mmCIF file of C-alpha atoms in Angstrom:
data_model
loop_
_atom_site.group_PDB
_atom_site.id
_atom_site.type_symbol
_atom_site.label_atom_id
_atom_site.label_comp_id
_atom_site.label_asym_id
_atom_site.label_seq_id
_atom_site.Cartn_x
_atom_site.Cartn_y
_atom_site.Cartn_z
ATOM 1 C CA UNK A 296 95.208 133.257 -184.207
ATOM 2 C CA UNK A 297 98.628 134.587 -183.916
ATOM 3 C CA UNK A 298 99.169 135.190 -180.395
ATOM 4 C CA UNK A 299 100.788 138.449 -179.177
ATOM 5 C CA UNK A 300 100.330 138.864 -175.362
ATOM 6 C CA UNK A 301 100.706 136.704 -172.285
ATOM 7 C CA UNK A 302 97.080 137.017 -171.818
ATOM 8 C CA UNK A 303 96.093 135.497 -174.992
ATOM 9 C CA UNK A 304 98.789 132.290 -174.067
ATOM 10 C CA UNK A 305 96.932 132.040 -170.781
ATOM 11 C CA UNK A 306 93.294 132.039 -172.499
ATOM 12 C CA UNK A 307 94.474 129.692 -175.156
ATOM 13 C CA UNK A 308 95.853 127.235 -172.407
ATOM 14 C CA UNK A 309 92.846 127.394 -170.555
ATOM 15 C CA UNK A 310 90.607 126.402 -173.151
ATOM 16 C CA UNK A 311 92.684 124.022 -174.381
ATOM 17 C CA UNK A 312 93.073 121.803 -170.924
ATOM 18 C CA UNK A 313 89.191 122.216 -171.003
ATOM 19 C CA UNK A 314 88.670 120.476 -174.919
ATOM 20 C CA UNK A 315 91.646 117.977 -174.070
ATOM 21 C CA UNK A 316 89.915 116.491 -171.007
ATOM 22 C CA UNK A 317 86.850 116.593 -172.616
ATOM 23 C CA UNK A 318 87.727 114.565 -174.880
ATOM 24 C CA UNK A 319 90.307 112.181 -172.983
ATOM 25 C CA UNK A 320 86.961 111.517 -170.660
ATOM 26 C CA UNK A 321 84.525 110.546 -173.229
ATOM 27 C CA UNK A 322 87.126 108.297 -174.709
ATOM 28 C CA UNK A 323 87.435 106.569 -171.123
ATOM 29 C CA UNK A 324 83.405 106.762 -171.296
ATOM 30 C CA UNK A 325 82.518 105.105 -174.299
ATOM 31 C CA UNK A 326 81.411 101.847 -174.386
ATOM 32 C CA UNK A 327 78.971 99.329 -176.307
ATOM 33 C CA UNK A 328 75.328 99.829 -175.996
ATOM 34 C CA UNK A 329 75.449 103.607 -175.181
ATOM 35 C CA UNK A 330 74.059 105.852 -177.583
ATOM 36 C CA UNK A 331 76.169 108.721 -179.101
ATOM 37 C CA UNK A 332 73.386 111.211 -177.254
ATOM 38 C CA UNK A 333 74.358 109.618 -174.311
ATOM 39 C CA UNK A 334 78.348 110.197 -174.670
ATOM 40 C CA UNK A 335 77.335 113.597 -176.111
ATOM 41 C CA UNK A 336 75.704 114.664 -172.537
ATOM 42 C CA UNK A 337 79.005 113.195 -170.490
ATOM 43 C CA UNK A 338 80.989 115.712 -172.902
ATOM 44 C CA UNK A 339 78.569 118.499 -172.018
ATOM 45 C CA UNK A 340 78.946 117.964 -168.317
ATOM 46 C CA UNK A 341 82.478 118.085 -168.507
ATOM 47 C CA UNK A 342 82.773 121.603 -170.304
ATOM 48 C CA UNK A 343 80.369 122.785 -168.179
ATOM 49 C CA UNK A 344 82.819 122.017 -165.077
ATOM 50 C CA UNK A 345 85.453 124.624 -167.403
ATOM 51 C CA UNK A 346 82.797 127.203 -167.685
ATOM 52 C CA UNK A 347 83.278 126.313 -171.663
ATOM 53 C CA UNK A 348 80.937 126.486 -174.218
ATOM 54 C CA UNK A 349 80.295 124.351 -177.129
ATOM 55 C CA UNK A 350 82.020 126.020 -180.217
ATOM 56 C CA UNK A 351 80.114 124.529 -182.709
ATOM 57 C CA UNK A 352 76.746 125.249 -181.035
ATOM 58 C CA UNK A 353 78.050 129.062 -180.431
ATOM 59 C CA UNK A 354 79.147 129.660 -183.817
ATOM 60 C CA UNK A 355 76.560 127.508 -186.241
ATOM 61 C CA UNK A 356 74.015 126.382 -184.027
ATOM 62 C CA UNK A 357 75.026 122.996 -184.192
ATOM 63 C CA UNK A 358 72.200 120.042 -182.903
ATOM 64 C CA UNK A 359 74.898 118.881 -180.275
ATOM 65 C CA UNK A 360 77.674 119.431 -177.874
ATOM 66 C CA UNK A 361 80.160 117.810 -179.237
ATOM 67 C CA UNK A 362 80.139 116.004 -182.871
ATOM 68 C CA UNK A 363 80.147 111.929 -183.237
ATOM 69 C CA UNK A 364 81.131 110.281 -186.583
ATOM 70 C CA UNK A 365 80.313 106.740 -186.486
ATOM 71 C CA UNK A 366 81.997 104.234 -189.151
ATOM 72 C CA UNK A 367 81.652 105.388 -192.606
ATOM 73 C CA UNK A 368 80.772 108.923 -190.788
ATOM 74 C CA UNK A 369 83.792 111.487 -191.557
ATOM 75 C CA UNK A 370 83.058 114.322 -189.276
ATOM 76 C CA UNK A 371 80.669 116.551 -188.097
ATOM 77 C CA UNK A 372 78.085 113.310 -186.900
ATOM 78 C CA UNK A 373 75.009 114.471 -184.597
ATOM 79 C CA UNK A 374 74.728 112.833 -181.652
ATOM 80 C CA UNK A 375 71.262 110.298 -181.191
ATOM 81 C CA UNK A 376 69.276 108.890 -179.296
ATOM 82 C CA UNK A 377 68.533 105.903 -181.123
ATOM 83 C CA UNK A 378 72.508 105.717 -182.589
ATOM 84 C CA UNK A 379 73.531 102.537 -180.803
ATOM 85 C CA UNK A 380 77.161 101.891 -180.429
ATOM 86 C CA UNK A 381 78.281 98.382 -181.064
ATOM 87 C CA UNK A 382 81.681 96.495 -180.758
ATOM 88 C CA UNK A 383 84.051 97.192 -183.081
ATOM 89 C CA UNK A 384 82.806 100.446 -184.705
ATOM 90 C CA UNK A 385 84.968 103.380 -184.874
ATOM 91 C CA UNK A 386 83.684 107.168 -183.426
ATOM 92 C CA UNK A 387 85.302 110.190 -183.770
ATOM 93 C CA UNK A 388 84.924 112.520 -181.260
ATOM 94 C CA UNK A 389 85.909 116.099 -182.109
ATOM 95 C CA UNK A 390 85.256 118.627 -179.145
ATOM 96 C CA UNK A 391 85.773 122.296 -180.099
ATOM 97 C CA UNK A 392 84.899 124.564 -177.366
ATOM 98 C CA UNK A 393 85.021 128.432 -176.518
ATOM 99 C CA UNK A 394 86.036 129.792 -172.935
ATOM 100 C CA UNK A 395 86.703 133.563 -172.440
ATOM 101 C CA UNK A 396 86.053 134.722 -176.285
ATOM 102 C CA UNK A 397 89.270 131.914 -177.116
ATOM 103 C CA UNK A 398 88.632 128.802 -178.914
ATOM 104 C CA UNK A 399 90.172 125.748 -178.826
ATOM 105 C CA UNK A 400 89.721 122.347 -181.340
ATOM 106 C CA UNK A 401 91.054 119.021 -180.444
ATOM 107 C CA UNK A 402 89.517 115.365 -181.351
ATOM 108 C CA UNK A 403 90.467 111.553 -181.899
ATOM 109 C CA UNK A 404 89.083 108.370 -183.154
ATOM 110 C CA UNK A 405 88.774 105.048 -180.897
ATOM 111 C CA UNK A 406 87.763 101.385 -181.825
ATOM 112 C CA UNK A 407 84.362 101.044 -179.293
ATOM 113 C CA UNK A 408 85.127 97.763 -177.407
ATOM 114 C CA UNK A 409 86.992 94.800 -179.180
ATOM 115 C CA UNK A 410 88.066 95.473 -182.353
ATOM 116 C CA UNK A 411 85.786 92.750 -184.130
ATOM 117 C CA UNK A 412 86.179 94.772 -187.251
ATOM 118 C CA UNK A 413 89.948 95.231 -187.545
ATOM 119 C CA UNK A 414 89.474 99.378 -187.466
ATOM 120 C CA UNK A 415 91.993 99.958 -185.076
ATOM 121 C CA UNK A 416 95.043 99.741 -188.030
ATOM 122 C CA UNK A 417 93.103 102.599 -189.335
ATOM 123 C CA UNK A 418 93.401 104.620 -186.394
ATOM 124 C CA UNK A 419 96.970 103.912 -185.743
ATOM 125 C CA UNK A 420 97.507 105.311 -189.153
ATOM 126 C CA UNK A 421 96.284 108.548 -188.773
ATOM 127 C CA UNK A 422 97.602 108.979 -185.281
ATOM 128 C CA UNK A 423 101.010 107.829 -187.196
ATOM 129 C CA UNK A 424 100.691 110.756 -189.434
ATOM 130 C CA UNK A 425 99.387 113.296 -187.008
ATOM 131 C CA UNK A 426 102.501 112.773 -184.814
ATOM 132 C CA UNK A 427 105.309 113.172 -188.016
ATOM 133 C CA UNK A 428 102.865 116.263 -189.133
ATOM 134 C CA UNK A 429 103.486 117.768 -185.832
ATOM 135 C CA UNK A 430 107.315 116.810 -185.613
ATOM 136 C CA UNK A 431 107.834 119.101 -188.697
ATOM 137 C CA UNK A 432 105.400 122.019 -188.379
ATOM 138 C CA UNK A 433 107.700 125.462 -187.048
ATOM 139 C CA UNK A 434 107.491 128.804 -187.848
ATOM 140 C CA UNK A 435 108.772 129.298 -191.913
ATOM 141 C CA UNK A 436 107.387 125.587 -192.848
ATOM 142 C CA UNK A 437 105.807 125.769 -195.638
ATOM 143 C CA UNK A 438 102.184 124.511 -195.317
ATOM 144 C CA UNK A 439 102.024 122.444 -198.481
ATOM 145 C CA UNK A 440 104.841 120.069 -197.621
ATOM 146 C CA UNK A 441 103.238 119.515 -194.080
ATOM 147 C CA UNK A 442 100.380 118.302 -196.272
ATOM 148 C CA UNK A 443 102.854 116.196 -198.054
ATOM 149 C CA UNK A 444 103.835 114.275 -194.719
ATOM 150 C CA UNK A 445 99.965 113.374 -194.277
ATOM 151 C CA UNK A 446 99.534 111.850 -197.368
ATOM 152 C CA UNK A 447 102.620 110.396 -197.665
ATOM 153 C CA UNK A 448 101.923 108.330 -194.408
ATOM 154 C CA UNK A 449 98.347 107.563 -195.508
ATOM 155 C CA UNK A 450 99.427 105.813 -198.595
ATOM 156 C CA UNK A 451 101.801 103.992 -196.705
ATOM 157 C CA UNK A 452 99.691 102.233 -194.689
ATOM 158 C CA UNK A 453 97.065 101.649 -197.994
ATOM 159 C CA UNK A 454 94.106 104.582 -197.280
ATOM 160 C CA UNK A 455 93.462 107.795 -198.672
ATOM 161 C CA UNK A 456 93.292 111.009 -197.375
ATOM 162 C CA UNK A 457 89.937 112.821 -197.297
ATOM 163 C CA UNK A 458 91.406 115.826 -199.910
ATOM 164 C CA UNK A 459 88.486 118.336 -198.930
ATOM 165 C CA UNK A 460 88.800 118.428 -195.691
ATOM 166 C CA UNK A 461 91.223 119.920 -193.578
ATOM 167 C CA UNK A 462 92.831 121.379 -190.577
ATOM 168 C CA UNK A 463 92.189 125.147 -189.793
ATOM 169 C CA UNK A 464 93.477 128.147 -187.687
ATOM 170 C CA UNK A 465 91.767 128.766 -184.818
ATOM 171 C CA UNK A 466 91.869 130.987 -181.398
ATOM 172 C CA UNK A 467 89.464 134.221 -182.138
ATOM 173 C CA UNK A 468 86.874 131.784 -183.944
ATOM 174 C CA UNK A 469 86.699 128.102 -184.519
ATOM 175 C CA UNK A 470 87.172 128.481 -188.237
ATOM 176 C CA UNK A 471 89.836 131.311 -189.158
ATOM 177 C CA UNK A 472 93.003 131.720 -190.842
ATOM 178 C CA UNK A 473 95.281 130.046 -192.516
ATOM 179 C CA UNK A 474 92.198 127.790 -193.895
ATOM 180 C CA UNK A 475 92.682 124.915 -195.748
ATOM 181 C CA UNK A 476 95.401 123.361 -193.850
ATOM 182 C CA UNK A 477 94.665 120.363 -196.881
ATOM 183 C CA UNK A 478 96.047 116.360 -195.811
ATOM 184 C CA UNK A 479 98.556 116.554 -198.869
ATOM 185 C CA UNK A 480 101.207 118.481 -201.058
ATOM 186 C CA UNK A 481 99.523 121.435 -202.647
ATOM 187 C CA UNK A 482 101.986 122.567 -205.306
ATOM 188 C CA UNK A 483 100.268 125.945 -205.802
ATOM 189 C CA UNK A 484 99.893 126.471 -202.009
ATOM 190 C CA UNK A 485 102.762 129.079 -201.436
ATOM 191 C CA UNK A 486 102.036 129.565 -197.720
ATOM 192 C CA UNK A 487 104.575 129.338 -194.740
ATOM 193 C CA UNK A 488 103.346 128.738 -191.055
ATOM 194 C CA UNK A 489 103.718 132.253 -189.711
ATOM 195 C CA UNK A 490 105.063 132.356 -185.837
ATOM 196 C CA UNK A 491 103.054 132.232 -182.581
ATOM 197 C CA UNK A 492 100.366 130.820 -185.091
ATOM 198 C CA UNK A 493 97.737 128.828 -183.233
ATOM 199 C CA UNK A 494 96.104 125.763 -185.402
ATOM 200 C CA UNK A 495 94.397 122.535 -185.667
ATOM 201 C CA UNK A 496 95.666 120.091 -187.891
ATOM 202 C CA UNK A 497 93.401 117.387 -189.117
ATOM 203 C CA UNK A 498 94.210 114.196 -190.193
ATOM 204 C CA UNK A 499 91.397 112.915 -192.231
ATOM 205 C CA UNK A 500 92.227 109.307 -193.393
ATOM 206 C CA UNK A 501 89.649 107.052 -195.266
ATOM 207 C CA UNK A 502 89.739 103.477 -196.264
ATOM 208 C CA UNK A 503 88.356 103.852 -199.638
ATOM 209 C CA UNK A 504 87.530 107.102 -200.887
ATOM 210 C CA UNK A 505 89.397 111.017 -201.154
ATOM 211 C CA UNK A 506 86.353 113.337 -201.026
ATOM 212 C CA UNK A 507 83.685 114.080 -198.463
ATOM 213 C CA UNK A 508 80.409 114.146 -200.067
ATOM 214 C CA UNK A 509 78.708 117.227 -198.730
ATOM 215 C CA UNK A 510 74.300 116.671 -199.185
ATOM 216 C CA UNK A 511 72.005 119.668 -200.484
ATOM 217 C CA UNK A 512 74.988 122.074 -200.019
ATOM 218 C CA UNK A 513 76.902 120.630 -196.917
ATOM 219 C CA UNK A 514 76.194 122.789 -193.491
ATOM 220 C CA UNK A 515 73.972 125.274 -193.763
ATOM 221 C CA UNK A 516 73.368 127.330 -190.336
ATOM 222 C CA UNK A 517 69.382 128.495 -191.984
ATOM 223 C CA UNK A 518 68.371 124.628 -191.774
ATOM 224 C CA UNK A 519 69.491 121.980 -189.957
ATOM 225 C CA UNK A 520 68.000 119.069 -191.497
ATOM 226 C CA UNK A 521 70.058 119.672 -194.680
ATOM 227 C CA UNK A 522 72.986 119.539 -192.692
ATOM 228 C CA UNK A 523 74.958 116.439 -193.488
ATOM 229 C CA UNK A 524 75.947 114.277 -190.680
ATOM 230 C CA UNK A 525 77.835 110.866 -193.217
ATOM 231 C CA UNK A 526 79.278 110.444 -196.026
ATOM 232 C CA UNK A 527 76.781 109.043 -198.457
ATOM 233 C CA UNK A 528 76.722 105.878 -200.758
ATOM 234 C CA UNK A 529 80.423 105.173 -199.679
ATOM 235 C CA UNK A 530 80.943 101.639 -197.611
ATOM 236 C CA UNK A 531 84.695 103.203 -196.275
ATOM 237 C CA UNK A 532 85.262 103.580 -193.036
ATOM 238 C CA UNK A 533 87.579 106.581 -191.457
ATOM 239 C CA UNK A 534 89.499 108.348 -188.721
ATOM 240 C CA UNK A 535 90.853 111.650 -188.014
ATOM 241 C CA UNK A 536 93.085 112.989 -185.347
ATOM 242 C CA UNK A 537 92.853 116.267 -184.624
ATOM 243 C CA UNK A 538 95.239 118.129 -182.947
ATOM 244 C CA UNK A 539 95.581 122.089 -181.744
ATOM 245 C CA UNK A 540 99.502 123.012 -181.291
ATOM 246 C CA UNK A 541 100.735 126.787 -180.559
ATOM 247 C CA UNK A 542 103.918 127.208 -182.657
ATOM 248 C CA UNK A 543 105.859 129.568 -181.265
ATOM 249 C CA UNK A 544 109.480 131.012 -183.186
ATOM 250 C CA UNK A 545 111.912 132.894 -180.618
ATOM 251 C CA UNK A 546 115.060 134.237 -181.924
ATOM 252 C CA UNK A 547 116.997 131.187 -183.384
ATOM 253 C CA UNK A 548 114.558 128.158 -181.780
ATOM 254 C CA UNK A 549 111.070 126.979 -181.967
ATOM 255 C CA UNK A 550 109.180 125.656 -178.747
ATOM 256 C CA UNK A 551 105.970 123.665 -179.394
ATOM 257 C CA UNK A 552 103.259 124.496 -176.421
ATOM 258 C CA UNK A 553 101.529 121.137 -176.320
ATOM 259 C CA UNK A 554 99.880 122.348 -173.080
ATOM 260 C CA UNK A 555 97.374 119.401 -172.928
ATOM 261 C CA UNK A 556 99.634 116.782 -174.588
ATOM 262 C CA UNK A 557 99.342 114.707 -171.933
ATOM 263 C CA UNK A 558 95.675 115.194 -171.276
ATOM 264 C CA UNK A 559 94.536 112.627 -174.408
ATOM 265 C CA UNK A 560 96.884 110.605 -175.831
ATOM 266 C CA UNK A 561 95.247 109.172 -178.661
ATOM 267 C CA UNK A 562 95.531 105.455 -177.578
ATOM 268 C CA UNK A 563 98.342 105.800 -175.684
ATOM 269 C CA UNK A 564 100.195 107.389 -178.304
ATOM 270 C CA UNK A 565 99.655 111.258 -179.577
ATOM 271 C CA UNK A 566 97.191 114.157 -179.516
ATOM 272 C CA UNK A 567 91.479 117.914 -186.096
#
């Protein structure tokens, strides 16, 4: 979304205080023994309070209001019933939601309980690279190198970046242009951030493996039992942070509207 009137601004702000508390709730929420259906209602409630919408329920009829990822789960987990959270485990919540005909995508891995499991380092490393993405992105950077700064600080702390998936524009629709914001250095990606862009960038980090393997086709809106909710065969566990910035470029300086910075801080620390 590029924004072009005060109106849009104020839409994109209010949806984005909604996703941020959303999520900076059900991260306060979460706790050993609950089921990720359970956590999924909280989130529900909460939007509701916003008058906001679930944006992946709107726009593919998604089984849930928010998605879970559990463990070796990248993204895009259903919620369950009987999908027990235990000590130690790792869940990504990613809350997109829709308020007003403006979308909004923000979400953020936590270690449930004590760390038994040692899966906090991992999240500390993509938060890490999430915040020195977001230091460099302005209007005229080109999207490649942003990329580069992911994967760069992925290797540094010994994972991988997850190379098909990525971080998005989004504002009109959940899922719009520029696509493929990928986790590392593109050479043949020529593109520059373009001003008052709105996007998500997502930090997809995994301990073992670089692709997300997508079952019978990946998503498919027509059926959604073939919809794939975990990565499959792989033992790796991941994180992503996922974070929605409007990049503004006025005359001879950049401002970065992180309206709901301070509304999740991803362990105390930052921020698809």
């Amino acid at each position: 979304m590029i924004i072009e009137t005060e109106e849009e601004l104020i839409g994109m702000k209010k949806v984005s205080e909604a996703v941020a508390v959303t999520l900076k709730e059900m991260k306060d929420y979460v706790k050993p023994g609950m089921s990720t259906k359970e956590l999924d209602d909280f989130g529900a409630k909460i939007m509701h309070k916003f008058g906001c919408k679930s944006a992946p329920f709107e726009t593919y009829q998604f089984p849930g209001y928010t998605c879970l990822s559990v463990n070796e789960e990248i993204c895009h987990g259903i919620p369950r019933a009987d999908k027990i959270l235990k000590d130690g485990d790792v869940i990504n919540i990613d809350v997109s939601g829709e308020l007003g005909g403006v979308g909004a995508d923000n979400g953020g891995s936590i270690v449930v309980g004590e760390d038994v499991n040692g899966y906090q380092k991992i999240v500390d490393a993509s938060i890490s690279a999430l915040q020195k993405a977001i230091a460099a992105v302005k209007s005229g950077v080109k999207i490649a190198d942003i990329g580069g700064i992911i994967e760069k600080e992925a290797k540094k702390h010994h994972y991988h970046v997850i190379e098909n998936l990525t971080g998005h524009g989004v504002g009109r629709s959940l899922h719009e242009e520029p696509l493929d914001l990928m986790n590392f250095r593109d050479p043949d990606d020529k593109r520059r951030f373009r001003k008052n862009s709105v996007i998500a960038l997502e930090t997809f980090i995994n301990a073992v493996y670089e692709y997300y393997g997508f079952d019978l086709g990946g998503y498919s809106r027509a059926s959604l039992k073939r919809r794939v909710n975990r990565i499959k065969n792989l033992d790796g566990f991941s994180s992503f942070y996922d974070f929605l910035l409007m990049e503004f470029f006025c005359f001879f300086f950049y401002i970065l509207l992180f309206f709901f910075f301070f509304f999740f801080q991803a362990e105390d620390g930052i921020r698809d």
